[in-house]
Amino acid sequence: AQSVAQPEDQVNVAEGNPLTVKCTYSVSGNPYLFWYVQYPNRGLQFLLKYITGDNLVKGSYGFEAEFNKSQTSFHLKKPSALVSDSALYFCAVRAGLRGNTPLVFGKGTRLSVIA
Amino acid sequence: DAMVIQNPRYQVTQFGKPVTLSCSQTLNHNVMYWYQQKSSQAPKLLFHYYDKDFNNEADTPDNFQSRRPNTSFCFLDIRSPGLGDAAMYLCATGGTAGETQYFGPGTRLLVL
């Protein structure tokens, strides 16, 4: 069975500084990895994904993530944080791409960007 | 714009009074999912429809049912809501070879 770990409940960063939100995964076979962001009282918004190919994935709003197979990690990064990036971030993994393959979420990391 | 729409955004119901939440999509995706999310926890998959095939998660209570009358619409029925069912309910869609799931804005359910 697949699983995702987000080891930090909360990440605090000053505006303008780089940010990292950590994610490690466990899956048998090839992993398909996703990051979503959730603002208060809203649904999940897709940020980026790794399916295959280049290990560095670029997504929405200046976010990027690096797939590291040896460390089974998929950390989310941004070179310069904005106050508006403050939200709840979820990492997720699928063990396959068929529509009935479940998306398994980590417990989420709350990012707080301080002005 | 293609999107996933959920109505209502907020729903208040009484303990034991049936409630129906609605989801519609303009993405023409084969798969529609319902998740339950409690107080900023990870979304928990309740069930999904793959076309007309209903797939229930093993730990989804019988109190939760779903209907998908056509490709565009999917409903979540809670037959007898309890206080513990108060949560955000998220609908999502994905294609047959769906890599990305796209989520609606959610319906926040309050049970009095």
CSV table of N, CA and C in Angstrom, one decimal, chain B residues 36-96:
chain,number,residue,atom,x,y,z
B,36,GLN,N,-14.1,13.2,2.2
B,36,GLN,CA,-14.5,13.9,3.4
B,36,GLN,C,-13.2,14.5,4.1
B,37,GLN,N,-13.3,15.7,4.5
B,37,GLN,CA,-12.1,16.3,5.1
B,37,GLN,C,-12.6,17.0,6.4
B,38,LYS,N,-12.0,16.6,7.5
B,38,LYS,CA,-12.3,17.2,8.8
B,38,LYS,C,-11.1,18.1,9.2
B,39,SER,N,-11.5,19.2,9.8
B,39,SER,CA,-10.6,20.2,10.3
B,39,SER,C,-9.1,20.1,9.9
B,40,SER,N,-8.9,20.5,8.6
B,40,SER,CA,-7.6,20.6,8.0
B,40,SER,C,-6.8,19.3,8.1
B,41,GLN,N,-7.5,18.2,8.1
B,41,GLN,CA,-6.8,16.9,8.0
B,41,GLN,C,-6.7,16.6,6.5
B,42,ALA,N,-6.1,15.5,6.2
B,42,ALA,CA,-6.0,15.0,4.9
B,42,ALA,C,-7.4,14.6,4.4
B,43,PRO,N,-7.7,14.8,3.1
B,43,PRO,CA,-9.0,14.3,2.6
B,43,PRO,C,-9.0,12.8,2.6
B,44,LYS,N,-10.2,12.3,3.0
B,44,LYS,CA,-10.4,10.9,3.1
B,44,LYS,C,-11.4,10.5,2.0
B,45,LEU,N,-10.9,9.5,1.1
B,45,LEU,CA,-11.8,9.1,0.0
B,45,LEU,C,-12.9,8.3,0.5
B,46,LEU,N,-14.2,8.7,0.1
B,46,LEU,CA,-15.4,7.9,0.5
B,46,LEU,C,-15.7,6.9,-0.5
B,47,PHE,N,-15.8,7.3,-1.8
B,47,PHE,CA,-16.1,6.4,-2.9
B,47,PHE,C,-15.8,7.2,-4.2
B,48,HIS,N,-15.9,6.4,-5.3
B,48,HIS,CA,-15.8,7.1,-6.6
B,48,HIS,C,-16.6,6.3,-7.6
B,49,TYR,N,-17.0,7.0,-8.7
B,49,TYR,CA,-17.6,6.4,-9.8
B,49,TYR,C,-16.6,6.4,-11.0
B,50,TYR,N,-16.4,5.3,-11.6
B,50,TYR,CA,-15.6,5.1,-12.8
B,50,TYR,C,-16.7,4.9,-13.9
B,51,ASP,N,-17.0,5.9,-14.6
B,51,ASP,CA,-18.2,5.9,-15.5
B,51,ASP,C,-19.4,5.6,-14.6
B,52,LYS,N,-20.1,4.5,-14.9
B,52,LYS,CA,-21.3,4.2,-14.1
B,52,LYS,C,-21.0,3.2,-13.0
B,53,ASP,N,-19.7,2.8,-12.9
B,53,ASP,CA,-19.4,1.8,-11.9
B,53,ASP,C,-19.0,2.5,-10.6
B,54,PHE,N,-19.8,2.1,-9.5
B,54,PHE,CA,-19.6,2.6,-8.2
B,54,PHE,C,-18.6,1.8,-7.4
B,55,ASN,N,-17.6,2.5,-6.8
B,55,ASN,CA,-16.5,1.9,-6.0
B,55,ASN,C,-16.5,2.5,-4.6
B,56,ASN,N,-16.9,1.7,-3.7
B,56,ASN,CA,-17.0,2.2,-2.3
B,56,ASN,C,-15.7,1.8,-1.6
B,57,GLU,N,-15.2,2.7,-0.8
B,57,GLU,CA,-14.0,2.4,0.1
B,57,GLU,C,-14.5,1.5,1.2
B,58,ALA,N,-13.7,0.6,1.7
B,58,ALA,CA,-14.1,-0.4,2.6
B,58,ALA,C,-14.6,0.2,3.9
B,59,ASP,N,-14.0,1.3,4.3
B,59,ASP,CA,-14.4,1.9,5.6
B,59,ASP,C,-15.4,3.0,5.6
B,60,THR,N,-16.0,3.2,4.4
B,60,THR,CA,-17.1,4.2,4.3
B,60,THR,C,-18.3,3.7,4.9
B,61,PRO,N,-18.9,4.5,5.9
B,61,PRO,CA,-20.1,4.0,6.6
B,61,PRO,C,-21.3,3.9,5.6
B,62,ASP,N,-22.2,3.0,5.9
B,62,ASP,CA,-23.4,2.8,5.1
B,62,ASP,C,-24.3,4.0,5.0
B,63,ASN,N,-24.1,4.9,5.9
B,63,ASN,CA,-24.9,6.1,6.0
B,63,ASN,C,-24.6,7.0,4.8
B,64,PHE,N,-23.5,6.8,4.1
B,64,PHE,CA,-23.1,7.6,3.0
B,64,PHE,C,-23.4,6.8,1.7
B,65,GLN,N,-24.1,7.5,0.8
B,65,GLN,CA,-24.5,6.9,-0.5
B,65,GLN,C,-24.2,7.9,-1.6
B,66,SER,N,-24.1,7.4,-2.8
B,66,SER,CA,-23.9,8.3,-3.9
B,66,SER,C,-24.7,7.9,-5.1
B,67,ARG,N,-24.9,8.9,-6.0
B,67,ARG,CA,-25.6,8.7,-7.3
B,67,ARG,C,-24.9,9.4,-8.3
B,68,ARG,N,-24.9,8.9,-9.5
B,68,ARG,CA,-24.3,9.6,-10.7
B,68,ARG,C,-25.3,9.3,-11.8
B,69,PRO,N,-26.2,10.3,-12.0
B,69,PRO,CA,-27.2,10.1,-13.1
B,69,PRO,C,-26.7,10.2,-14.5
B,70,ASN,N,-25.6,11.0,-14.6
B,70,ASN,CA,-25.0,11.2,-15.9
B,70,ASN,C,-23.5,11.6,-15.7
B,71,THR,N,-22.8,11.8,-16.8
B,71,THR,CA,-21.4,12.0,-16.7
B,71,THR,C,-21.1,13.3,-15.9
B,72,SER,N,-22.0,14.3,-16.1
B,72,SER,CA,-21.7,15.6,-15.5
B,72,SER,C,-22.0,15.7,-14.0
B,73,PHE,N,-22.9,15.0,-13.5
B,73,PHE,CA,-23.4,15.2,-12.1
B,73,PHE,C,-23.1,14.0,-11.2
B,74,CYS,N,-22.8,14.3,-10.0
B,74,CYS,CA,-22.7,13.3,-9.0
B,74,CYS,C,-23.2,13.8,-7.7
B,75,PHE,N,-23.9,13.0,-6.9
B,75,PHE,CA,-24.5,13.4,-5.6
B,75,PHE,C,-24.0,12.6,-4.5
B,76,LEU,N,-23.9,13.2,-3.4
B,76,LEU,CA,-23.6,12.6,-2.1
B,76,LEU,C,-24.8,12.7,-1.2
B,77,ASP,N,-25.3,11.5,-0.8
B,77,ASP,CA,-26.5,11.5,0.1
B,77,ASP,C,-26.0,11.0,1.5
B,78,ILE,N,-26.3,11.7,2.5
B,78,ILE,CA,-26.1,11.3,3.9
B,78,ILE,C,-27.5,11.0,4.5
B,79,ARG,N,-27.7,9.8,4.7
B,79,ARG,CA,-29.1,9.3,5.1
B,79,ARG,C,-29.5,9.8,6.4
B,80,SER,N,-28.6,9.8,7.4
B,80,SER,CA,-29.0,10.2,8.8
B,80,SER,C,-27.7,10.8,9.4
B,81,PRO,N,-27.5,12.1,9.1
B,81,PRO,CA,-26.3,12.7,9.5
B,81,PRO,C,-26.1,12.7,11.1
B,82,GLY,N,-25.0,12.4,11.5
B,82,GLY,CA,-24.6,12.5,12.9
B,82,GLY,C,-23.7,13.7,13.1
B,83,LEU,N,-23.5,14.0,14.4
B,83,LEU,CA,-22.6,15.2,14.7
B,83,LEU,C,-21.2,14.9,14.1
B,84,GLY,N,-20.8,13.7,14.1
B,84,GLY,CA,-19.4,13.4,13.6
B,84,GLY,C,-19.3,13.5,12.1
B,85,ASP,N,-20.4,13.7,11.4
B,85,ASP,CA,-20.4,13.9,9.9
B,85,ASP,C,-20.1,15.3,9.5
B,86,ALA,N,-20.1,16.2,10.5
B,86,ALA,CA,-19.8,17.6,10.1
B,86,ALA,C,-18.4,17.7,9.6
B,87,ALA,N,-18.2,18.2,8.4
B,87,ALA,CA,-16.9,18.2,7.7
B,87,ALA,C,-17.0,19.0,6.4
B,88,MET,N,-15.9,19.1,5.7
B,88,MET,CA,-15.9,19.6,4.4
B,88,MET,C,-16.0,18.4,3.5
B,89,TYR,N,-16.9,18.5,2.5
B,89,TYR,CA,-17.0,17.4,1.5
B,89,TYR,C,-16.5,17.9,0.2
B,90,LEU,N,-15.5,17.2,-0.4
B,90,LEU,CA,-14.9,17.6,-1.6
B,90,LEU,C,-15.2,16.7,-2.7
B,91,CYS,N,-15.6,17.2,-3.8
B,91,CYS,CA,-15.8,16.4,-5.1
B,91,CYS,C,-14.6,16.7,-6.0
B,92,ALA,N,-14.2,15.6,-6.7
B,92,ALA,CA,-13.0,15.7,-7.6
B,92,ALA,C,-13.3,14.9,-8.8
B,93,THR,N,-12.7,15.3,-9.9
B,93,THR,CA,-12.9,14.5,-11.2
B,93,THR,C,-11.5,14.1,-11.7
B,94,GLY,N,-11.5,13.1,-12.5
B,94,GLY,CA,-10.3,12.7,-13.2
B,94,GLY,C,-10.6,11.9,-14.5
B,95,GLY,N,-9.7,11.9,-15.4
B,95,GLY,CA,-9.9,11.2,-16.7
B,95,GLY,C,-9.7,9.7,-16.5
B,96,THR,N,-10.0,8.9,-17.5
B,96,THR,CA,-9.8,7.5,-17.5
B,96,THR,C,-8.4,7.1,-17.2
